Short mmCIF file of C-alpha atoms in Angstrom, two decimals:
data_model
loop_
_atom_site.label_atom_id
_atom_site.label_comp_id
_atom_site.label_asym_id
_atom_site.label_seq_id
_atom_site.Cartn_x
_atom_site.Cartn_y
_atom_site.Cartn_z
CA UNK J 1 -0.11 0.03 0.01
CA UNK J 2 1.37 3.14 -1.09
CA UNK J 3 0.48 6.51 0.94
CA UNK J 4 -0.14 9.70 -1.16
CA UNK J 5 2.64 12.08 -1.27
CA UNK J 6 2.84 14.94 1.23
CA UNK J 7 4.43 18.59 0.60
CA UNK J 8 6.76 19.62 3.16
CA UNK J 9 8.04 23.41 3.40
CA UNK J 10 11.80 23.86 3.04
CA UNK J 11 13.92 27.09 3.70
CA UNK J 12 13.50 28.52 0.37
CA UNK J 13 9.50 27.77 0.46
CA UNK J 14 9.51 24.97 -1.97
CA UNK J 15 7.44 21.73 -1.28
CA UNK J 16 9.75 18.77 -1.48
CA UNK J 17 7.30 15.47 -1.96
CA UNK J 18 8.25 12.49 0.12
CA UNK J 19 6.75 9.07 0.15
CA UNK J 20 6.79 5.86 2.64
CA UNK J 21 6.09 2.44 0.96
CA UNK J 22 5.40 -0.52 3.26
CA UNK J 23 4.80 -4.01 1.89
CA UNK J 24 4.74 -7.43 3.29
CA UNK J 25 5.44 -10.40 1.23
CA UNK J 26 4.69 -13.79 1.50
CA UNK J 27 5.44 -16.89 -0.51
CA UNK J 28 2.45 -17.71 -2.60
CA UNK J 29 3.63 -20.17 -5.00
CA UNK J 30 2.47 -23.14 -2.61
CA UNK J 31 0.46 -25.71 -4.82
CA UNK J 32 -2.87 -26.80 -3.23
CA UNK J 33 -2.91 -30.31 -1.68
CA UNK J 34 -3.92 -32.84 -4.03
CA UNK J 35 -3.62 -36.32 -2.04
CA UNK J 36 -7.48 -36.37 -1.29
CA UNK J 37 -8.57 -35.93 -4.79
CA UNK J 38 -6.13 -38.77 -5.96
CA UNK J 39 -7.49 -40.94 -3.58
CA UNK J 40 -11.30 -40.39 -4.51
CA UNK J 41 -10.53 -41.00 -8.05
CA UNK J 42 -8.80 -43.84 -7.54
CA UNK J 43 -11.50 -45.36 -5.34
CA UNK J 44 -14.49 -44.32 -7.90
CA UNK J 45 -12.39 -45.74 -10.70
CA UNK J 46 -12.08 -49.18 -8.97
CA UNK J 47 -15.95 -49.05 -7.85
CA UNK J 48 -15.34 -49.25 -4.46
CA UNK J 49 -17.26 -47.25 -1.55
CA UNK J 50 -15.84 -46.16 1.77
CA UNK J 51 -17.72 -48.74 3.79
CA UNK J 52 -16.10 -51.58 1.70
CA UNK J 53 -12.66 -49.99 2.08
CA UNK J 54 -13.19 -49.57 5.69
CA UNK J 55 -13.66 -53.20 6.13
CA UNK J 56 -10.55 -54.25 4.22
CA UNK J 57 -7.94 -51.49 5.53
CA UNK J 58 -9.48 -51.79 9.00
CA UNK J 59 -9.78 -47.98 9.13
CA UNK J 60 -12.70 -46.18 10.16
CA UNK J 61 -14.98 -44.77 7.37
CA UNK J 62 -14.86 -41.31 8.70
CA UNK J 63 -11.25 -41.13 8.50
CA UNK J 64 -11.00 -42.38 5.17
CA UNK J 65 -13.76 -39.62 4.21
CA UNK J 66 -11.35 -36.98 6.07
CA UNK J 67 -8.37 -37.89 4.10
CA UNK J 68 -10.15 -37.67 0.72
CA UNK J 69 -11.91 -34.27 1.76
CA UNK J 70 -8.39 -32.96 3.37
CA UNK J 71 -10.00 -32.55 6.61
CA UNK J 72 -7.16 -32.42 9.21
CA UNK J 73 -9.34 -31.75 12.13
CA UNK J 74 -11.28 -34.54 11.75
CA UNK J 75 -8.00 -37.07 11.97
CA UNK J 76 -5.73 -38.47 14.79
CA UNK J 77 -2.35 -37.18 15.42
CA UNK J 78 0.03 -37.10 12.52
CA UNK J 79 1.59 -40.38 13.14
CA UNK J 80 -1.55 -42.32 12.79
CA UNK J 81 -2.69 -40.16 9.79
CA UNK J 82 0.09 -40.79 7.87
CA UNK J 83 -0.01 -44.59 8.61
CA UNK J 84 -3.77 -44.50 7.23
CA UNK J 85 -2.85 -42.50 4.18
CA UNK J 86 -0.15 -45.19 3.65
CA UNK J 87 -2.26 -48.20 4.02
CA UNK J 88 -5.24 -46.59 1.87
CA UNK J 89 -2.97 -45.52 -0.97
CA UNK J 90 -1.42 -48.95 -1.16
CA UNK J 91 -5.00 -50.66 -0.94
CA UNK J 92 -5.96 -48.59 -3.93
CA UNK J 93 -2.59 -49.89 -5.86
CA UNK J 94 -1.18 -46.16 -5.58
CA UNK J 95 2.49 -45.21 -4.78
CA UNK J 96 2.36 -43.62 -1.16
CA UNK J 97 5.55 -41.78 -1.36
CA UNK J 98 4.10 -38.34 -3.47
CA UNK J 99 0.93 -38.49 -1.23
CA UNK J 100 2.88 -38.58 1.94
CA UNK J 101 5.09 -35.90 0.65
CA UNK J 102 1.98 -33.75 -0.21
CA UNK J 103 0.67 -34.52 3.25
CA UNK J 104 3.79 -33.31 4.79
CA UNK J 105 3.76 -30.02 3.12
CA UNK J 106 0.27 -29.49 4.54
CA UNK J 107 1.09 -30.13 7.93
CA UNK J 108 4.19 -28.36 7.81
CA UNK J 109 3.60 -25.04 6.41
CA UNK J 110 6.33 -22.40 4.93
CA UNK J 111 6.48 -19.64 7.58
CA UNK J 112 5.60 -16.02 5.88
CA UNK J 113 8.78 -13.57 5.93
CA UNK J 114 7.89 -9.71 6.67
CA UNK J 115 10.37 -7.46 4.81
CA UNK J 116 10.72 -4.37 6.79
CA UNK J 117 9.97 -0.97 4.77
CA UNK J 118 12.67 0.54 3.49
CA UNK J 119 13.26 4.20 5.17
CA UNK J 120 12.62 7.29 3.18
CA UNK J 121 15.92 8.77 1.77
CA UNK J 122 17.50 11.85 3.51
CA UNK J 123 16.51 15.17 2.60
CA UNK J 124 19.57 16.89 1.23
CA UNK J 125 20.06 19.93 3.66
CA UNK J 126 19.93 23.27 1.79
CA UNK J 127 22.51 25.56 2.44
CA UNK J 128 21.79 29.14 3.34
CA UNK J 129 24.17 31.90 2.08
CA UNK J 130 24.25 35.01 4.02
CA UNK J 131 24.28 37.94 1.86
CA UNK J 132 26.23 41.17 3.41
CA UNK J 133 24.00 44.00 3.51
CA UNK J 134 25.45 47.61 3.13
CA UNK J 135 25.12 49.41 6.67
CA UNK J 136 24.66 46.22 8.65
CA UNK J 137 26.28 44.24 11.26
CA UNK J 138 29.75 42.42 10.12
CA UNK J 139 29.51 38.80 9.58
CA UNK J 140 31.49 36.75 12.23
CA UNK J 141 33.96 35.63 9.90
CA UNK J 142 34.81 39.46 8.83
CA UNK J 143 34.99 40.26 12.65
CA UNK J 144 37.53 37.38 13.69
CA UNK J 145 41.29 38.54 13.72
CA UNK J 146 43.89 36.78 11.86
CA UNK J 147 46.85 35.12 13.51
CA UNK J 148 50.12 36.91 12.91
CA UNK J 149 53.29 35.25 13.13
CA UNK J 150 54.35 36.54 16.41
CA UNK J 151 51.20 34.81 17.98
CA UNK J 152 51.90 31.51 16.15
CA UNK J 153 55.39 31.69 17.45
CA UNK J 154 54.20 32.21 21.28
CA UNK J 155 51.95 29.30 20.96
CA UNK J 156 54.59 27.07 19.81
CA UNK J 157 56.80 27.91 22.78
CA UNK J 158 54.00 27.31 25.25
CA UNK J 159 53.32 23.95 23.57
CA UNK J 160 56.98 22.74 23.90
CA UNK J 161 56.97 23.68 27.45
CA UNK J 162 53.74 21.74 28.42
CA UNK J 163 55.48 18.58 26.52
CA UNK J 164 58.61 18.99 28.64
CA UNK J 165 56.90 19.22 32.11
CA UNK J 166 54.66 16.38 31.57
CA UNK J 167 57.68 14.08 30.60
CA UNK J 168 59.21 15.18 33.86
CA UNK J 169 56.21 14.46 36.06
CA UNK J 170 55.66 10.99 34.21
CA UNK J 171 59.32 9.62 34.99
CA UNK J 172 58.78 10.37 39.03
CA UNK J 173 61.40 10.83 41.84
CA UNK J 174 64.73 9.29 41.35
CA UNK J 175 65.44 6.19 43.71
CA UNK J 176 67.08 6.62 46.87
CA UNK J 177 70.75 4.90 47.32
CA UNK J 178 70.38 1.62 48.88
CA UNK J 179 71.52 1.51 52.52
CA UNK J 180 73.13 -1.87 53.69
CA UNK J 181 71.42 -3.37 56.81
CA UNK J 182 73.83 -3.66 60.04
CA UNK J 183 75.48 -7.03 60.28
CA UNK J 184 73.36 -9.91 62.02
CA UNK J 185 75.43 -11.76 64.69
CA UNK J 186 75.94 -15.37 63.89
CA UNK J 187 75.08 -17.89 66.57
CA UNK J 188 77.46 -20.69 67.81
CA UNK J 189 75.09 -23.12 66.42
CA UNK J 190 73.45 -22.51 63.04
CA UNK J 191 69.79 -23.04 62.78
CA UNK J 192 69.05 -25.31 59.99
CA UNK J 193 67.36 -24.17 57.29
CA UNK J 194 64.09 -25.94 56.60
CA UNK J 195 64.00 -27.77 53.05
CA UNK J 196 60.72 -26.79 51.46
CA UNK J 197 59.17 -29.49 49.14
CA UNK J 198 59.75 -29.09 45.31
CA UNK J 199 56.73 -26.98 43.89
CA UNK J 200 55.17 -29.12 41.18
CA UNK J 201 55.09 -27.71 37.57
CA UNK J 202 51.84 -25.60 36.81
CA UNK J 203 49.33 -27.58 34.86
CA UNK J 204 48.08 -25.93 31.92
CA UNK J 205 44.32 -25.04 31.89
CA UNK J 206 42.42 -27.53 29.95
CA UNK J 207 39.85 -25.69 27.26
CA UNK J 208 36.44 -26.88 27.25
CA UNK J 209 35.17 -28.97 24.50
CA UNK J 210 33.76 -26.82 21.59
CA UNK J 211 30.28 -27.75 20.91
CA UNK J 212 28.65 -28.16 17.81
CA UNK J 213 25.99 -25.27 16.71
CA UNK J 214 24.03 -24.51 14.29
CA UNK J 215 21.55 -27.24 12.06
CA UNK J 216 22.80 -30.19 10.39
CA UNK J 217 20.93 -32.79 7.83
CA UNK J 218 19.97 -36.28 8.43
CA UNK J 219 19.31 -38.93 5.97
CA UNK J 220 18.40 -42.69 6.96
CA UNK J 221 17.65 -45.40 4.47
CA UNK J 222 16.32 -48.69 5.85
CA UNK J 223 16.46 -52.40 4.42
CA UNK J 224 13.61 -53.27 4.12
CA UNK J 225 12.07 -49.67 3.30
CA UNK J 226 9.40 -47.99 5.04
CA UNK J 227 10.82 -48.38 8.69
CA UNK J 228 9.78 -45.55 11.17
CA UNK J 229 12.88 -43.44 12.26
CA UNK J 230 12.85 -42.02 15.75
CA UNK J 231 15.68 -39.40 17.00
CA UNK J 232 15.48 -38.87 20.74
CA UNK J 233 11.95 -40.22 20.71
CA UNK J 234 11.13 -37.75 18.07
CA UNK J 235 9.29 -39.66 15.08
CA UNK J 236 10.93 -38.58 11.97
CA UNK J 237 8.39 -40.68 9.64
CA UNK J 238 9.42 -43.92 7.76
CA UNK J 239 11.85 -44.27 5.54
CA UNK J 240 13.76 -42.94 3.32
CA UNK J 241 14.27 -39.92 5.39
CA UNK J 242 16.08 -37.36 3.25
CA UNK J 243 17.86 -34.41 4.32
CA UNK J 244 15.81 -33.91 7.78
CA UNK J 245 16.82 -30.82 9.32
CA UNK J 246 18.09 -31.20 13.00
CA UNK J 247 20.06 -29.38 15.79
CA UNK J 248 23.66 -30.18 15.75
CA UNK J 249 24.93 -32.28 18.87
CA UNK J 250 27.63 -34.77 19.92
CA UNK J 251 25.13 -37.43 21.13
CA UNK J 252 21.80 -38.44 19.88
CA UNK J 253 19.70 -41.62 20.00
CA UNK J 254 18.39 -43.10 16.74
CA UNK J 255 15.96 -45.95 16.38
CA UNK J 256 14.56 -47.54 13.71
CA UNK J 257 11.77 -50.17 13.86
CA UNK J 258 9.56 -52.12 11.38
CA UNK J 259 7.03 -54.88 11.99
CA UNK J 260 8.84 -58.42 12.04
CA UNK J 261 12.09 -56.83 12.10
CA UNK J 262 14.85 -56.67 14.71
CA UNK J 263 14.67 -53.09 15.75
CA UNK J 264 17.99 -50.83 15.67
CA UNK J 265 19.02 -48.60 18.64
CA UNK J 266 22.32 -46.66 18.32
CA UNK J 267 23.97 -43.62 19.78
CA UNK J 268 25.19 -41.46 16.96
CA UNK J 269 27.22 -38.29 16.47
CA UNK J 270 25.17 -35.40 15.01
CA UNK J 271 28.24 -32.75 14.92
CA UNK J 272 27.88 -32.87 11.00
CA UNK J 273 25.46 -34.27 8.36
CA UNK J 274 25.07 -37.86 8.56
CA UNK J 275 23.78 -40.31 5.68
CA UNK J 276 22.94 -43.75 7.11
CA UNK J 277 21.43 -47.13 6.45
CA UNK J 278 20.08 -49.35 8.78
CA UNK J 279 19.67 -52.95 7.95
CA UNK J 280 16.80 -54.88 9.86
CA UNK J 281 16.85 -58.53 9.96
CA UNK J 282 13.89 -60.71 10.50
CA UNK J 283 12.96 -60.86 14.33
CA UNK J 284 11.74 -64.51 13.79
CA UNK J 285 14.68 -66.80 12.84
CA UNK J 286 15.45 -70.70 13.09
CA UNK J 287 16.05 -72.00 16.55
CA UNK J 288 19.36 -70.96 17.67
CA UNK J 289 19.93 -68.14 15.37
CA UNK J 290 20.63 -64.64 16.02
CA UNK J 291 21.25 -61.75 13.52
CA UNK J 292 21.84 -58.31 14.76
CA UNK J 293 20.63 -55.09 12.90
CA UNK J 294 23.57 -53.02 11.35
CA UNK J 295 23.94 -49.39 10.79
CA UNK J 296 26.17 -48.39 7.88
CA UNK J 297 27.46 -44.78 7.43
CA UNK J 298 26.94 -44.51 3.31
CA UNK J 299 29.77 -41.59 3.18
CA UNK J 300 32.34 -43.63 4.76
CA UNK J 301 31.28 -47.12 4.58
CA UNK J 302 31.58 -47.71 8.60
CA UNK J 303 29.50 -50.53 9.89
CA UNK J 304 28.44 -50.43 13.65
CA UNK J 305 26.62 -53.70 15.05
CA UNK J 306 23.83 -53.34 17.36
CA UNK J 307 24.66 -55.32 20.43
CA UNK J 308 22.44 -58.24 21.08
CA UNK J 309 21.10 -58.67 24.64
CA UNK J 310 22.23 -61.91 26.24
CA UNK J 311 19.92 -64.54 26.10
CA UNK J 312 17.57 -64.93 29.16
CA UNK J 313 18.53 -67.66 31.42
CA UNK J 314 15.89 -70.54 31.51
CA UNK J 315 14.96 -71.26 35.13
CA UNK J 316 13.73 -74.89 35.93
CA UNK J 317 9.78 -74.87 35.80
CA UNK J 318 8.29 -75.02 39.16
CA UNK J 319 5.29 -77.16 40.18
CA UNK J 320 1.93 -75.43 39.45
CA UNK J 321 1.29 -75.18 42.99
CA UNK J 322 4.54 -73.04 43.50
CA UNK J 323 3.62 -70.42 41.07
CA UNK J 324 2.60 -67.01 42.49
CA UNK J 325 -1.11 -67.03 42.31
CA UNK J 326 -1.34 -63.18 42.76
CA UNK J 327 0.76 -62.32 39.55
CA UNK J 328 -1.14 -65.03 37.65
CA UNK J 329 -4.56 -63.50 38.69
CA UNK J 330 -3.67 -60.34 37.50
CA UNK J 331 -1.45 -60.75 34.28
CA UNK J 332 -2.12 -58.39 31.27
CA UNK J 333 -1.99 -60.41 27.98
CA UNK J 334 -2.22 -58.47 24.75
CA UNK J 335 -2.86 -60.55 21.68
CA UNK J 336 -2.89 -59.14 18.21
CA UNK J 337 -5.37 -60.33 15.59
CA UNK J 338 -4.29 -57.56 13.11
CA UNK J 339 -1.64 -54.88 12.39
CA UNK J 340 -1.73 -51.90 14.75
CA UNK J 341 1.03 -49.72 16.57
CA UNK J 342 1.17 -50.23 20.15
CA UNK J 343 2.97 -48.56 23.11
CA UNK J 344 3.29 -49.90 26.68
CA UNK J 345 4.35 -48.03 29.71
CA UNK J 346 4.61 -48.72 33.15
CA UNK J 347 3.14 -46.76 36.27
CA UNK J 348 6.66 -44.47 36.11
CA UNK J 349 5.68 -43.77 32.33
CA UNK J 350 8.96 -45.83 31.31
CA UNK J 351 8.16 -47.43 28.05
CA UNK J 352 8.09 -51.27 27.84
CA UNK J 353 7.27 -51.65 24.23
CA UNK J 354 6.77 -49.40 21.27
CA UNK J 355 6.24 -50.49 17.56
CA UNK J 356 4.37 -52.98 15.25
CA UNK J 357 3.92 -56.37 16.79
CA UNK J 358 3.50 -59.16 14.48
CA UNK J 359 -0.12 -60.43 13.67
CA UNK J 360 -0.81 -63.31 16.01
CA UNK J 361 1.90 -62.03 18.63
CA UNK J 362 1.31 -62.18 22.48
CA UNK J 363 2.93 -59.95 24.81
CA UNK J 364 2.45 -60.38 28.64
CA UNK J 365 2.99 -57.73 31.28
CA UNK J 366 2.26 -57.34 35.28
CA UNK J 367 -0.53 -55.09 36.75
CA UNK J 368 -0.11 -51.54 36.35
CA UNK J 369 0.87 -50.67 32.80
CA UNK J 370 -0.74 -48.26 30.05
CA UNK J 371 -1.71 -49.41 26.49
CA UNK J 372 -1.86 -47.07 23.70
CA UNK J 373 -2.91 -48.56 20.23
CA UNK J 374 -3.52 -47.03 16.96
CA UNK J 375 -6.10 -49.65 15.73
CA UNK J 376 -7.73 -50.86 19.14
CA UNK J 377 -9.95 -53.19 17.17
CA UNK J 378 -6.88 -55.40 16.29
CA UNK J 379 -5.80 -55.81 20.19
CA UNK J 380 -7.39 -58.54 22.49
CA UNK J 381 -7.08 -58.24 26.15
CA UNK J 382 -7.12 -60.63 28.76
CA UNK J 383 -6.65 -59.66 32.29
CA UNK J 384 -5.80 -62.66 34.81
CA UNK J 385 -7.03 -65.53 32.57
CA UNK J 386 -10.21 -63.78 31.78
CA UNK J 387 -11.77 -64.32 28.32
CA UNK J 388 -10.36 -62.04 25.78
CA UNK J 389 -12.06 -58.76 24.74
CA UNK J 390 -11.39 -56.06 21.96
CA UNK J 391 -9.41 -53.14 23.42
CA UNK J 392 -11.76 -50.88 21.17
CA UNK J 393 -13.19 -50.40 17.79
CA UNK J 394 -11.36 -51.00 14.63
CA UNK J 395 -9.18 -48.10 13.44
CA UNK J 396 -9.75 -46.33 16.91
CA UNK J 397 -6.82 -44.59 18.73
CA UNK J 398 -7.38 -45.48 22.31
CA UNK J 399 -5.40 -45.68 25.80
CA UNK J 400 -6.58 -47.95 28.64
CA UNK J 401 -4.87 -48.61 32.20
CA UNK J 402 -4.59 -52.14 33.47
#
């Protein structure tokens, strides 16, 4: 917006126009999201309804409708919404990668940049010139007397005297002559001089370590593709994660997890940008076979093996009468009849398990745990040997205490 020009009065009486403009610019080239119409067109081309797809994908019908209409307010948190979008796209035979990228651009908007207005250029000062008027008072330049050679010589002599006096004062008084002290009488038996211990050499100060600052880029790929990447318990999304901006630091915990695969947990150095690849072997192997996950730096070729925990000792099976009846009566058993993300925490909010268990897998915990599932209809719960009940409805995000 440009404000109208306004005249200002100068010394000569003329009007000098001035203008002030301010503009706030913001990027307007962001394309509208397209993953919703693409899903709807693919579904209609196959002749499928939302009810049919809700049964085949185990996702609620209103979530599928929200994805097609791009209604983020009707969807759960971003982790589950991205998983639903990936499952829906694969069910329709679409490549989920461009749709997920379109979804990420929508939930991570580009901040607007406000440009400060330029200050108006300074007005040139209009010089005034005095005009001598006959019969008027003389100007200051005309009334100031000129310095003659005598006065210049006197000023030079005074400056030399002041400089000489200043140098004499800075030197200070001359040191007095040293007077020798009177001789000290020597006793008949001289006193032994104490021997002082040697002074250890001074220890040079140790400079503190220089901590990295700024932002670095992290790229993580996995074998197989599509594993979920966590950095210090922050979900970075499924692989491949390409040039993700993170704060530079010396130690960071990297976790890569996939359903049916041995997870990877490794401490990495993020003092500079990293390009990594995680190989996750199958978690179900023949009896007596154990294979660790491997993290490889694609820039240097260095490989790091994730340490395997020692196998738990096999205790002798006590008789049925010796088993603790209190624990068996309150044991929490989770059985997974479908694919669902789940996180189990204890009473102190410590994570006991987090990931995608295998379909048909069973997890057992003592009482006092909290279970959060992304697809509650795929989780069956039994407490103390009671009949199994569903944790919730299909596609429902639910947390329950046991």
